[in-house]
Short mmCIF file of C-alpha atoms and ligand atoms in Angstrom, two decimals:
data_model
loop_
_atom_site.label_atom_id
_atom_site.label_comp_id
_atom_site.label_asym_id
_atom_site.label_seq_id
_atom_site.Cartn_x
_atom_site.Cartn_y
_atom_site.Cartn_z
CA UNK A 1141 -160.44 -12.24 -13.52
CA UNK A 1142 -159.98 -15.03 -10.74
CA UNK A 1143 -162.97 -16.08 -11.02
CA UNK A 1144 -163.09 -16.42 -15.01
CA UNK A 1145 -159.54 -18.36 -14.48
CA UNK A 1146 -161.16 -20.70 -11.48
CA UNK A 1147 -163.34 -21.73 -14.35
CA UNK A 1148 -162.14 -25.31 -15.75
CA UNK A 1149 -158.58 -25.18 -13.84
CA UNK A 1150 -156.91 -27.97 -12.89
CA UNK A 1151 -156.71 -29.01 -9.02
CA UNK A 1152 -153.78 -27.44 -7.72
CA UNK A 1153 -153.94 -24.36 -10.14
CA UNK A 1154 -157.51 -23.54 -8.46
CA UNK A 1155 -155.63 -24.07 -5.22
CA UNK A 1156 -153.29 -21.22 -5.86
CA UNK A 1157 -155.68 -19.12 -7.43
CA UNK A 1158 -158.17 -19.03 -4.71
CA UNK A 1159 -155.40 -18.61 -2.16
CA UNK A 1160 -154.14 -15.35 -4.47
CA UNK A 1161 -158.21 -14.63 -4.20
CA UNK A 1162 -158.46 -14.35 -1.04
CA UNK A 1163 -155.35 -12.34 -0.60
CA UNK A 1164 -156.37 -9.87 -2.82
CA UNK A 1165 -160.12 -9.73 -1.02
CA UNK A 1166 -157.87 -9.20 2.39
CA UNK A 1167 -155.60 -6.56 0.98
CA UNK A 1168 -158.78 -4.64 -0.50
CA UNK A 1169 -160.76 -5.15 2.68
CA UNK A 1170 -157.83 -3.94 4.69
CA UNK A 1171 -158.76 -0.59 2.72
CA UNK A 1172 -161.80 -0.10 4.66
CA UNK A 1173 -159.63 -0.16 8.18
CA UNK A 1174 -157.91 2.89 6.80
CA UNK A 1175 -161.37 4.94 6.03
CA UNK A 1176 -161.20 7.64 7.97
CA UNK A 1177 -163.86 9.50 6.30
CA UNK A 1178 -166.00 7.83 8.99
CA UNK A 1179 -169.11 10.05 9.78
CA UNK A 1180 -171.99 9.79 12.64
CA UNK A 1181 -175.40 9.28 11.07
CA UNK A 1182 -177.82 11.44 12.22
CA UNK A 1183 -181.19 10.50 11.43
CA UNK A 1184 -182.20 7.10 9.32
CA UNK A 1185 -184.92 6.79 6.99
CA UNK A 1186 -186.14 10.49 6.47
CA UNK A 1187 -189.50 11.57 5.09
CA UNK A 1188 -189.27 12.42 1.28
CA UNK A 1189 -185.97 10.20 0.98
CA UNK A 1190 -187.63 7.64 2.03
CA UNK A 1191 -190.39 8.83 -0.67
CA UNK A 1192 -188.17 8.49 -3.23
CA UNK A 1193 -186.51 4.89 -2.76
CA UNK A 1194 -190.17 3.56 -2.88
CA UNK A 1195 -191.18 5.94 -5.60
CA UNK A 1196 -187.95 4.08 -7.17
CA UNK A 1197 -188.63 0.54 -6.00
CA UNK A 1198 -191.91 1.04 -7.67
CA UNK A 1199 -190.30 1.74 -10.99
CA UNK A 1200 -187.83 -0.43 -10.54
CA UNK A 1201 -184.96 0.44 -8.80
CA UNK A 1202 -183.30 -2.53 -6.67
CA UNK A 1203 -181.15 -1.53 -3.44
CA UNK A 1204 -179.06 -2.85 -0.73
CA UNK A 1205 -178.90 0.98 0.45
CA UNK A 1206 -181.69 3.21 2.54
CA UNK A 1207 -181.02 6.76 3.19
CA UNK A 1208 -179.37 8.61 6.20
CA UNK A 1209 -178.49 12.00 6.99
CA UNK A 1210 -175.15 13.08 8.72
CA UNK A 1211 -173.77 16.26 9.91
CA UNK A 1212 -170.86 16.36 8.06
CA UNK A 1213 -172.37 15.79 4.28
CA UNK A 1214 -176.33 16.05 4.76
CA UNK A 1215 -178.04 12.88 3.12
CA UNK A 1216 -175.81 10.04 2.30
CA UNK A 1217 -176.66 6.41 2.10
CA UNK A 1218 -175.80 3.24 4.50
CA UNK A 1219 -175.40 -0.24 3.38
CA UNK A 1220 -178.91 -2.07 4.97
CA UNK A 1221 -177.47 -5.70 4.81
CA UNK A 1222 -174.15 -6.76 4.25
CA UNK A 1223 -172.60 -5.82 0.35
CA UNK A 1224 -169.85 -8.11 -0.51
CA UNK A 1225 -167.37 -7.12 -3.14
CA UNK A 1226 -168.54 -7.47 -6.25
CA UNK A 1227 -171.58 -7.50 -5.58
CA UNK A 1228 -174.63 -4.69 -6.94
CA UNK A 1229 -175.25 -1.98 -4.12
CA UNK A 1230 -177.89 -0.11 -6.41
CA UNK A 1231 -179.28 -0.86 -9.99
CA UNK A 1232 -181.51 2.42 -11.77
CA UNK A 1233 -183.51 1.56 -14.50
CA UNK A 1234 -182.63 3.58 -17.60
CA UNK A 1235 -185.80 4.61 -17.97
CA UNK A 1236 -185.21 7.16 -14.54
CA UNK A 1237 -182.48 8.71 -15.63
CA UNK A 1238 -183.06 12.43 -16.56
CA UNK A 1239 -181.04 12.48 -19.75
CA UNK A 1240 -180.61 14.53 -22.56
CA UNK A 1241 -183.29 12.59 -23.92
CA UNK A 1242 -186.12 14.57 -22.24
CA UNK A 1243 -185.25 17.83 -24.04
CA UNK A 1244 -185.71 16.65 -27.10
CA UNK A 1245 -188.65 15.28 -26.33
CA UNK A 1246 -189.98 18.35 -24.89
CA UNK A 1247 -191.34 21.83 -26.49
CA UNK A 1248 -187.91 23.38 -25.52
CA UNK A 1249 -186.23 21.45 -28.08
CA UNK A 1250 -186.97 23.49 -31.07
CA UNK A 1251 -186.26 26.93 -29.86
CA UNK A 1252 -183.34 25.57 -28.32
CA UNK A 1253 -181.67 23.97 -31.03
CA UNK A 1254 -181.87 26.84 -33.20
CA UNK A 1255 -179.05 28.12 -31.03
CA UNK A 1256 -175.57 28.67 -31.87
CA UNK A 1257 -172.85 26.64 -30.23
CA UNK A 1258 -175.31 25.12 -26.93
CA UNK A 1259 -174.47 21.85 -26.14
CA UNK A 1260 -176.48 18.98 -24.77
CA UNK A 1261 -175.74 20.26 -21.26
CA UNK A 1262 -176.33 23.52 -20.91
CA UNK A 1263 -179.98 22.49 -22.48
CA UNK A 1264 -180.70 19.75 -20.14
CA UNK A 1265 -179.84 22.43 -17.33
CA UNK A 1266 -182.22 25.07 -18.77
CA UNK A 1267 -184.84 22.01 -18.89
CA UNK A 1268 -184.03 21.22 -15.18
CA UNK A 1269 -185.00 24.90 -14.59
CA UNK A 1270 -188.61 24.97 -15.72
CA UNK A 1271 -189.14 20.82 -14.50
CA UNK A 1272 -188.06 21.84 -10.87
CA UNK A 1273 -191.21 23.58 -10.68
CA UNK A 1274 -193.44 21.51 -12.92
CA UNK A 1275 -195.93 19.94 -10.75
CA UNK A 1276 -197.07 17.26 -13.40
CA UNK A 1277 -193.24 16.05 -13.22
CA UNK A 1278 -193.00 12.36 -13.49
CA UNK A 1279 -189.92 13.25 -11.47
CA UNK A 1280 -191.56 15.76 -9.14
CA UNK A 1281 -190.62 13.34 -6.30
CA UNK A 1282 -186.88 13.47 -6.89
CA UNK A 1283 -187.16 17.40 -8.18
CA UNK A 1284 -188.83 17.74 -3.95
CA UNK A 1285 -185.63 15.74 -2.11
CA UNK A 1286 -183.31 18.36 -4.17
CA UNK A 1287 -181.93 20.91 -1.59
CA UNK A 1288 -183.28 24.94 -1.63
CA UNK A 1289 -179.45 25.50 -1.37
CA UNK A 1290 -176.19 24.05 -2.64
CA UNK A 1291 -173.50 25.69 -0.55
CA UNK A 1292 -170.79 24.86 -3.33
CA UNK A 1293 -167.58 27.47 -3.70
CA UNK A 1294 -169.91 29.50 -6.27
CA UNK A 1295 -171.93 30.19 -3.20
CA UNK A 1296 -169.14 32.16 -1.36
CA UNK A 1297 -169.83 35.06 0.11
CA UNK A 1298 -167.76 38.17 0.19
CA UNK A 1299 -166.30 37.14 3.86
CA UNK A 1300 -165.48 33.75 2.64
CA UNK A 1301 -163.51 35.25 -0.64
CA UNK A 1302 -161.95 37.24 1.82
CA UNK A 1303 -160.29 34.63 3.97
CA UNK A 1304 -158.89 33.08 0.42
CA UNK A 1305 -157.09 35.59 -0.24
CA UNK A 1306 -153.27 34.58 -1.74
CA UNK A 1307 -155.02 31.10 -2.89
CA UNK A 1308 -155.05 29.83 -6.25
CA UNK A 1309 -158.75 28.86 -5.33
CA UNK A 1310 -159.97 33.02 -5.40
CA UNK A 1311 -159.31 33.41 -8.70
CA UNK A 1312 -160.61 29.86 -9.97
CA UNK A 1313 -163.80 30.65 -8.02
CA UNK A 1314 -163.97 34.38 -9.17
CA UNK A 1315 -163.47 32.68 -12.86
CA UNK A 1316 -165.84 30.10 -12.41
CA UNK A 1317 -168.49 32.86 -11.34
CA UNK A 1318 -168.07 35.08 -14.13
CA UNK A 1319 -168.19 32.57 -17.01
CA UNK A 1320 -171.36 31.24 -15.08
CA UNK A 1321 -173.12 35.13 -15.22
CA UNK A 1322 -171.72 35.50 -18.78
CA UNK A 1323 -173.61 31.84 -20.21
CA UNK A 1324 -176.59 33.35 -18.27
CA UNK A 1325 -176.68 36.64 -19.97
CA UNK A 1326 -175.64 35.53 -23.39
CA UNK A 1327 -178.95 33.09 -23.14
CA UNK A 1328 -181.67 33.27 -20.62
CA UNK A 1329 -182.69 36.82 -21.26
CA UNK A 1330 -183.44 36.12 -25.10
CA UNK A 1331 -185.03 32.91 -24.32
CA UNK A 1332 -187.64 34.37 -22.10
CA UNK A 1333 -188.42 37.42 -24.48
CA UNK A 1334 -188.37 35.33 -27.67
CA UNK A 1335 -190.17 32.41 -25.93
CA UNK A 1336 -192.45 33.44 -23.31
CA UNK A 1337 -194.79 30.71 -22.99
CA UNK A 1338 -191.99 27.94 -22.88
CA UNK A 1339 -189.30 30.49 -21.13
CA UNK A 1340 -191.08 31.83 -18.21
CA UNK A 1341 -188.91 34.99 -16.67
CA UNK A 1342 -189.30 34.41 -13.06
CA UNK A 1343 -188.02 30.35 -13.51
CA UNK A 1344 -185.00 32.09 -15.58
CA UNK A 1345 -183.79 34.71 -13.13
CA UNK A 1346 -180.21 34.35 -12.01
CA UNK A 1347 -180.71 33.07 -8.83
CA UNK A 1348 -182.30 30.10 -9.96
CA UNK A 1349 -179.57 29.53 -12.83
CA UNK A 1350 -176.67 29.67 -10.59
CA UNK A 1351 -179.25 26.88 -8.21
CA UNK A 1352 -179.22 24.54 -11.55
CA UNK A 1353 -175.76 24.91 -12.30
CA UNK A 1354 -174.57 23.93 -8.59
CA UNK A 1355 -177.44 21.06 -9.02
CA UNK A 1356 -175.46 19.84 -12.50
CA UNK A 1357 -172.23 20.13 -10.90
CA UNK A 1358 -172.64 18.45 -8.06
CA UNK A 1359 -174.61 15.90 -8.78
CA UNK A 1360 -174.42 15.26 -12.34
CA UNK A 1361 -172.82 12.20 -13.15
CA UNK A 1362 -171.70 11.43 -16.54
CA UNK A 1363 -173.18 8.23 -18.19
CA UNK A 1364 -173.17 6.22 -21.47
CA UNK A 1365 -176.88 5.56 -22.03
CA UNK A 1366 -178.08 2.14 -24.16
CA UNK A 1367 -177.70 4.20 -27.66
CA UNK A 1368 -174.29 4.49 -26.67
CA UNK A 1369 -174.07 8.23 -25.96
CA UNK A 1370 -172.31 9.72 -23.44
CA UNK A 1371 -173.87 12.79 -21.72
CA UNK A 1372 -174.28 14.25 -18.23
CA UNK A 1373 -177.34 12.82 -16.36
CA UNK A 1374 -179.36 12.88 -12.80
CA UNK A 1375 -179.54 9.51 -11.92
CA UNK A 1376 -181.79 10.29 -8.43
CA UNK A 1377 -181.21 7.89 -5.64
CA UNK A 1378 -177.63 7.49 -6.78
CA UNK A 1379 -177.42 11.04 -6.25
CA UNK A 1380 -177.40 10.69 -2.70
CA UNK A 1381 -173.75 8.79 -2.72
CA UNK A 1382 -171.19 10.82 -0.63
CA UNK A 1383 -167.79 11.39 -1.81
CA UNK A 1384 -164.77 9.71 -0.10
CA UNK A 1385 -160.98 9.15 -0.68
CA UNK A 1386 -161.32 5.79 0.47
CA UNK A 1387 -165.21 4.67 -1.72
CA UNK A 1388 -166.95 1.45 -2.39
CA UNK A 1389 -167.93 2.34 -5.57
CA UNK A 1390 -165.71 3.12 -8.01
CA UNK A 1391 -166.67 2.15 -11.53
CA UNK A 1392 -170.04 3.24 -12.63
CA UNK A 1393 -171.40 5.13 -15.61
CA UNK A 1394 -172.58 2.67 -18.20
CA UNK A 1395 -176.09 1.09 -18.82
CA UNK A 1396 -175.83 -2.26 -18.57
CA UNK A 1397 -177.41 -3.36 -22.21
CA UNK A 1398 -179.01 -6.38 -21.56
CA UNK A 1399 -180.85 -5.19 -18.31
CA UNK A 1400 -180.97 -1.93 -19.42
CA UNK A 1401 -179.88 -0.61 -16.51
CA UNK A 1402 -177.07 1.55 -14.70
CA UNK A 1403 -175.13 -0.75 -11.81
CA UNK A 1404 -173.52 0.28 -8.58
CA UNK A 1405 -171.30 -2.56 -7.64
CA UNK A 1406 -169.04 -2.69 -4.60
CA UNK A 1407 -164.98 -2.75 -4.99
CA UNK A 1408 -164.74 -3.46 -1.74
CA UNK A 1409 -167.38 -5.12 0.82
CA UNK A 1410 -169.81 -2.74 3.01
CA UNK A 1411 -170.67 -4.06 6.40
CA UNK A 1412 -174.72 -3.80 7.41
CA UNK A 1413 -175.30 0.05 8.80
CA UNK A 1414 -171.83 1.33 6.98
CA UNK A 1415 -172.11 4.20 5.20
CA UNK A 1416 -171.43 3.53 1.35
CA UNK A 1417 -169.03 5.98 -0.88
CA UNK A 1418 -168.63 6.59 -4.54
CA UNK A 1419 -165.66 8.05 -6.08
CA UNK A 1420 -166.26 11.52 -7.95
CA UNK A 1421 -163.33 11.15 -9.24
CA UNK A 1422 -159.86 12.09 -9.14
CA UNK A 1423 -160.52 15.71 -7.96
CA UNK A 1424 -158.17 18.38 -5.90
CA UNK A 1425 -159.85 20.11 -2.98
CA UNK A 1426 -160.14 23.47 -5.15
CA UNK A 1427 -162.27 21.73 -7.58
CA UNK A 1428 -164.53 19.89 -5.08
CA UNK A 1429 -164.95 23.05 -3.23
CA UNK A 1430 -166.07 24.69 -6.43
CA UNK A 1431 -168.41 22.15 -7.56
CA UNK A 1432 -169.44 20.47 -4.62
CA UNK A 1433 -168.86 22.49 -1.42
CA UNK A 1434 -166.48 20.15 0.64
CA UNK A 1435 -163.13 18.90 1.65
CA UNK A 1436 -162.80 15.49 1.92
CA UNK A 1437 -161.63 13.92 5.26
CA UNK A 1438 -157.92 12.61 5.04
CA UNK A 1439 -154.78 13.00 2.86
CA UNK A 1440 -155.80 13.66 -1.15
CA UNK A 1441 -153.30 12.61 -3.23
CA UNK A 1442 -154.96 14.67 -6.01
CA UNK A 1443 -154.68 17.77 -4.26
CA UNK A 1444 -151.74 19.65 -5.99
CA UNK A 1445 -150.22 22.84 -6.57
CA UNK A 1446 -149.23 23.60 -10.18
CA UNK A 1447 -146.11 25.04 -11.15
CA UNK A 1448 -145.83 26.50 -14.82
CA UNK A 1449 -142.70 27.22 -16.52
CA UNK A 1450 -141.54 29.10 -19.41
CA UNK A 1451 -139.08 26.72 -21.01
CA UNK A 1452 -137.64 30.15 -22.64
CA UNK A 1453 -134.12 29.15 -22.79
CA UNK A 1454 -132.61 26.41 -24.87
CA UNK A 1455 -129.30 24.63 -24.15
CA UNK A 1456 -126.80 27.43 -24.77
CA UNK A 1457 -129.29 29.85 -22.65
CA UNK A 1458 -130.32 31.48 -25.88
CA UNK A 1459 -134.05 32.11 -25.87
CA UNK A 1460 -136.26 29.30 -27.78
CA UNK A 1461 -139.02 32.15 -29.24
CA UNK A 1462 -136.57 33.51 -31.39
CA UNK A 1463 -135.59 30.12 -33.22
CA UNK A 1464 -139.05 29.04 -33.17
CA UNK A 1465 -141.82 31.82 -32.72
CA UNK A 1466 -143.17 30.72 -29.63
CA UNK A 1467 -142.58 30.02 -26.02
CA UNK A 1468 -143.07 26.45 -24.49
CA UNK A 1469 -143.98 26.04 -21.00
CA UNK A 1470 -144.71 23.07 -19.03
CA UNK A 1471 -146.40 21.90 -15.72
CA UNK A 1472 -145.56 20.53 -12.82
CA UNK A 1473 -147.91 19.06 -9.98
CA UNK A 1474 -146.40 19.28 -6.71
CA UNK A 1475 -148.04 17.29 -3.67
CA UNK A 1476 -148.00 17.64 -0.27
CA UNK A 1477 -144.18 16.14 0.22
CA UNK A 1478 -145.97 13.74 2.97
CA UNK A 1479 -147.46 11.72 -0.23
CA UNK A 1480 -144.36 11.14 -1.63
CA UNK A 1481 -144.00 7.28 -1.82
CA UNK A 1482 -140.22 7.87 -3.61
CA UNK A 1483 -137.07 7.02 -1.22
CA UNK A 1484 -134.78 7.35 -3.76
CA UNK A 1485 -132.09 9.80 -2.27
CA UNK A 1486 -132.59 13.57 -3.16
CA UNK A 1487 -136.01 13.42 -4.35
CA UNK A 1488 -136.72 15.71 -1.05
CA UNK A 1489 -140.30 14.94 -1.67
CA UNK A 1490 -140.71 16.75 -4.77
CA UNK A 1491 -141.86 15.16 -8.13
CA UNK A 1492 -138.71 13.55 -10.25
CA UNK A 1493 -140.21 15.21 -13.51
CA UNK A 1494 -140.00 18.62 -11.73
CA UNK A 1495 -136.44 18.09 -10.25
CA UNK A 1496 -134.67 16.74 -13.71
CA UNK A 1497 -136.24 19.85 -14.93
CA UNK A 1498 -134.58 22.18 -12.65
CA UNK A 1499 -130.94 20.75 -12.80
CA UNK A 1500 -131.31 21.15 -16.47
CA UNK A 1501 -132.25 24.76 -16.49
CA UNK A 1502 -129.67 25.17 -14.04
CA UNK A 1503 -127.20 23.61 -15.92
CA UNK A 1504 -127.99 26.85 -18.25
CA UNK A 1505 -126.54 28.47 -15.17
CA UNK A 1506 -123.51 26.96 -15.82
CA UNK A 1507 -123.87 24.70 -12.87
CA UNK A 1508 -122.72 21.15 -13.84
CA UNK A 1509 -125.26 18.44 -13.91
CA UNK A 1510 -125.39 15.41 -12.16
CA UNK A 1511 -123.55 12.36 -14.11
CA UNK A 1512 -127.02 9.90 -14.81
CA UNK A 1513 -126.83 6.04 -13.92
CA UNK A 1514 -128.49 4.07 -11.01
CA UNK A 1515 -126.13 6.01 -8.05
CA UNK A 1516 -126.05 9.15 -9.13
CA UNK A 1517 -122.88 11.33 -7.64
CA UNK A 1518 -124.58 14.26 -7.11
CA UNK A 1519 -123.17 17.48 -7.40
CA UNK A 1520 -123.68 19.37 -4.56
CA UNK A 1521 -123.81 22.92 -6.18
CA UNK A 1522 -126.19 22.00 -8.53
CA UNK A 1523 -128.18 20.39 -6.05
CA UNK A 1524 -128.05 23.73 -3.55
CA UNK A 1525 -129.08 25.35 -6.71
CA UNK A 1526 -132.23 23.09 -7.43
CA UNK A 1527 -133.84 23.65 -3.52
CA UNK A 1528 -132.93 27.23 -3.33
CA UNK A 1529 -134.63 27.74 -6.60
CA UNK A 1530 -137.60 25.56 -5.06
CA UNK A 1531 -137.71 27.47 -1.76
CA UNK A 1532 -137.66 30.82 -4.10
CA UNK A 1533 -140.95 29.98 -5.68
CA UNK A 1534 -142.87 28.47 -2.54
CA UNK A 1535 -141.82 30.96 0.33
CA UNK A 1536 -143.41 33.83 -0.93
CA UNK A 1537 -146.70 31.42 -1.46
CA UNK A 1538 -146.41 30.99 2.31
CA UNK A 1539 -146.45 34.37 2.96
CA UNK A 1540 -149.20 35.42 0.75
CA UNK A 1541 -150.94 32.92 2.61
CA UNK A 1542 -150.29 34.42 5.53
CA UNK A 1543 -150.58 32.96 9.75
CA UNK A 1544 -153.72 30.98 10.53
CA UNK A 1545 -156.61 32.57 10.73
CA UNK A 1546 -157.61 33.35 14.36
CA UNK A 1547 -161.42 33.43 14.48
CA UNK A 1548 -163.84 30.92 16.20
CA UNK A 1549 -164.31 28.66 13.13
CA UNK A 1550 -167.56 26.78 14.71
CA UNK A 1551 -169.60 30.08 15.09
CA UNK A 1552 -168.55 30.35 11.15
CA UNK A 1553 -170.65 30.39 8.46
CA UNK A 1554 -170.25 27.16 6.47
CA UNK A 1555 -168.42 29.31 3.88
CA UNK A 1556 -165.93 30.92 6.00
CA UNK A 1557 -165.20 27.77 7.46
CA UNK A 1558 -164.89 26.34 4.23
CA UNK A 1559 -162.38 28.64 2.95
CA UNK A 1560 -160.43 28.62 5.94
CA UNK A 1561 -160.04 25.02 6.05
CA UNK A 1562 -158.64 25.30 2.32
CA UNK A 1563 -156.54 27.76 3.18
CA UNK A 1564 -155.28 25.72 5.82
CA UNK A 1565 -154.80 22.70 3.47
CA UNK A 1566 -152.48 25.02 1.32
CA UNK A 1567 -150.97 25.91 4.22
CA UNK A 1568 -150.10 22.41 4.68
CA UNK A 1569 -149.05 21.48 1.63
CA UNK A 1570 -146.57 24.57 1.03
CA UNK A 1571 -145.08 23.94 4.40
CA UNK A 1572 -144.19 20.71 3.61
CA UNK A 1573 -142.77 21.40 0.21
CA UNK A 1574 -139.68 24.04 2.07
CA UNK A 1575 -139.36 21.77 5.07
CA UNK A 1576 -138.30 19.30 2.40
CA UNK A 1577 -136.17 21.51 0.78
CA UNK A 1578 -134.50 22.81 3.95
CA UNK A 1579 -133.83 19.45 5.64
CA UNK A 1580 -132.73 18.53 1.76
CA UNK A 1581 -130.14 21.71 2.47
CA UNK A 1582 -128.90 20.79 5.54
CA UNK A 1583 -128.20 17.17 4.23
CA UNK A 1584 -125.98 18.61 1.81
CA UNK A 1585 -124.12 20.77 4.35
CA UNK A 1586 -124.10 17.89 6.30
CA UNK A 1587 -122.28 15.65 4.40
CA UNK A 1588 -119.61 18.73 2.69
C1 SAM B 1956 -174.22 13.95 -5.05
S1 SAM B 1956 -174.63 14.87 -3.66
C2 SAM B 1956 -174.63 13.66 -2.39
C3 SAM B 1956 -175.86 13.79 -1.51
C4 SAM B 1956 -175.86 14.97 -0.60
N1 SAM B 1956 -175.13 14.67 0.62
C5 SAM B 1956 -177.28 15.43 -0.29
O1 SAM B 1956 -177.63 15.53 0.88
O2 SAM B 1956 -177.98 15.75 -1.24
C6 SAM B 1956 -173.11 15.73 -3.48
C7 SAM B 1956 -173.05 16.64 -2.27
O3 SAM B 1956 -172.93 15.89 -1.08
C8 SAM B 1956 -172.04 16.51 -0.16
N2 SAM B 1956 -170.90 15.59 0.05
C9 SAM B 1956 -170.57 14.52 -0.68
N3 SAM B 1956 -169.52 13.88 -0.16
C10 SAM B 1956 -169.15 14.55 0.94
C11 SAM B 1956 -168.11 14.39 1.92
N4 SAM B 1956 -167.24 13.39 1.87
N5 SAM B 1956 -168.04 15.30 2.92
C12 SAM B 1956 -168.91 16.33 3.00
N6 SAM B 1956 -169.91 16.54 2.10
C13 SAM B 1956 -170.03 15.66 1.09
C14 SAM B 1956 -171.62 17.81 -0.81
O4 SAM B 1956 -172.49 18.81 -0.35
C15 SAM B 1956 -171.84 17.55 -2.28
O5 SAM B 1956 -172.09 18.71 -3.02
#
């Protein structure tokens, strides 16, 4: 926007504006000093990665990136010259995008589209099935980089459900699973006895489903192609961007029309041998572990824990189904209370939205509310009433959490560990929430 405004302005406007430029390229850069999603690269250039980018340069793809593997995330890729901000880290051609496009192109369309209710996804996934395998694959070089395992959440074995017990995350995984085996039965099993030739059974077992799923979800990235249409696609090289809370790239997902071609530019600038990020997106621990089979490094500000309520009661404390035939509820996200960026006095941490909503169902109580304006007086009782009721709902999540689990977490498998780490993290975030509350308690007392 700078830039466009630097464009025909007058001497000492352009002054200004490229002293506010290079303020803003200092406060973005200072960004990068904060990443502490810093990881130790392993290995540089390996075999079929390094297959790919010139299978891609061939057709092609343009890069500033090469391909590295690290300990913490497996493959990942590092900036090979200096990438300023602004500037284009990686550019796929449109044509090497594995879009919905291919399906319907391909003898699976037919039988496939005489199908009730299957959308564009679930087809493209039973396509990626049968093209893993396909030897003739114009992609057969990005189908061989693909991992033999995922090691998402809907890889969890019994132990690792085990250790998650009292999380919201068991029963989002356990959820997950099941809607996963029910798509599975409610399709594959017809496809391969109707279709045989196009549906072979051992590329349809279970097994391989659940590998094509975890492929989709965790590296599927969703794109508007040159027609316009938005869909999930495998956009290989791109693929092997890591995830961080603190990325390069954040704004992606649309061909370019007049190069006809998908950009990866840089937010912020990636020094020569850095490792570059993408954003995934706005995603809470429980979903990445479901999907994608990590934590992040560092303080999420997306990880919350939701708090529904039945708004049953109207103002007089008579119920609101009777009047109107149904119950309301709403939700609130609560954060880790170390995220909160709010110093207003007694917001203890917690979200504003949540806390009006409490002192007005305790007003219902018939515990006066505080008078509104800028200072608010607050009334103590009321107030008492608010982080009691708080405390009532988190403390027993702490202790169906349970103590820390005591077992050497290096000699775990990567799903134990996994799950323990979460559990920690909710830990964390619940502990936070009633230290809040109970400092918030002894303020009050404090100041009777
Ligand atoms: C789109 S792929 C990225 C390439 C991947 N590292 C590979 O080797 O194929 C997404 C997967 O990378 C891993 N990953 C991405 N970001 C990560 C991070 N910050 N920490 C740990 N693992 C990460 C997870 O296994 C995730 O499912």
């Amino acid at each position: 926007m700078i830039n466009s405004l630097l464009t025909g302005a007058k001497t000492d406007i352009i002054q200004v504006l490229q002293v506010l430029k290079s303020k803003i390229i200092t406060m973005i850069n200072s960004v990068g000093v904060q990443n502490i999603d810093e990881m130790i690269i392993e290995k540089l250039d390996a075999g079929t990665e390094e297959m790919l980018l010139i299978w891609g340069e061939d057709h092609g793809v343009r890069t500033k990136l090469k391909i590295a593997h690290f300990k913490e995330a497996g493959r990942g890729a590092v900036a090979s010259e200096d990438i300023s901000m602004g500037d284009i880290a990686l550019e796929i051609p449109e044509s090497l995008i594995i879009s919905e496009d291919l399906v319907r192109e391909s003898d699976m369309y037919d039988p496939l589209k005489q199908l009730d209710d299957i959308t564009s996804d679930t087809m493209l996934l039973l396509w990626s099935m049968r093209e893993r395998y396909n030897s003739n694959s114009r992609f057969k070089i990005f189908f061989d980089t693909l991992p033999e395992e995922f090691n998402t959440g809907l890889s969890f074995g019994v132990d690792a459900l085990a250790v998650l017990e009292g999380t919201l995350l068991l029963e989002e995984l356990l959820q997950a699973k099941q809607l996963l085996r029910q798509q599975y039965d409610a399709l594959c099993p017809k496809l391969c006895a109707n279709h045989p030739k196009i549906f072979q059974q051992e590329l349809y077992t279970w097994d391989k489903f659940l590998w094509a799923c975890e492929l989709w979800y965790s590296n599927g990235m969703k794109v508007v192609l040159s027609d316009g249409k938005l869909g999930t696609c495998l956009v290989p090289i791109a693929g092997l961007l890591n995830h961080s809370l603190c990325p390069h790239i954040l704004h992606y997902g649309r061909v370019d029309q007049s190069t006809k071609s998908l950009k990866f530019r840089v937010s912020r600038s990636c020094k020569a041998g850095e490792q570059c990020y993408l954003s995934y997106g706005t995603f809470p621990g429980s979903h990445l572990i479901t999907f994608y089979g990590f934590l992040p490094k560092g303080d999420n500000p997306y990880d919350v824990m939701p708090l529904d309520f039945d708004d049953c009661c109207n103002e007089d404390g008579r119920s609101n189904e009777a009047w109107t035939g149904e119950s309301s509820r709403t939700t609130h996200m609560v954060r880790g209370t170390w995220l909160s960026k709010s110093d207003k006095p007694h917001a203890y941490g917690l979200p504003p939205p949540l806390l009006a909503h409490l002192r007005s169902v305790l007003k219902g109580d018939g515990i006066e509310q505080p008078p509104e304006g800028p200072k608010p007086d607050i009334h103590k009782e009321n107030e008492r009433a608010v982080l009691e009721t708080v405390l009532s709902i988190f403390n027993p999540m702490l202790e169906g959490i349970g103590d820390s689990d005591d077992f050497e977490r290096d000699n775990s498998r990567w799903d134990v560990k996994l799950a323990a780490d979460y559990k920690d993290l909710q830990r964390r975030i619940i502990s936070s929430v009633t230290k809040s509350c109970y400092s918030g308690l002894e303020m009050l007392d404090a100041s009777a």
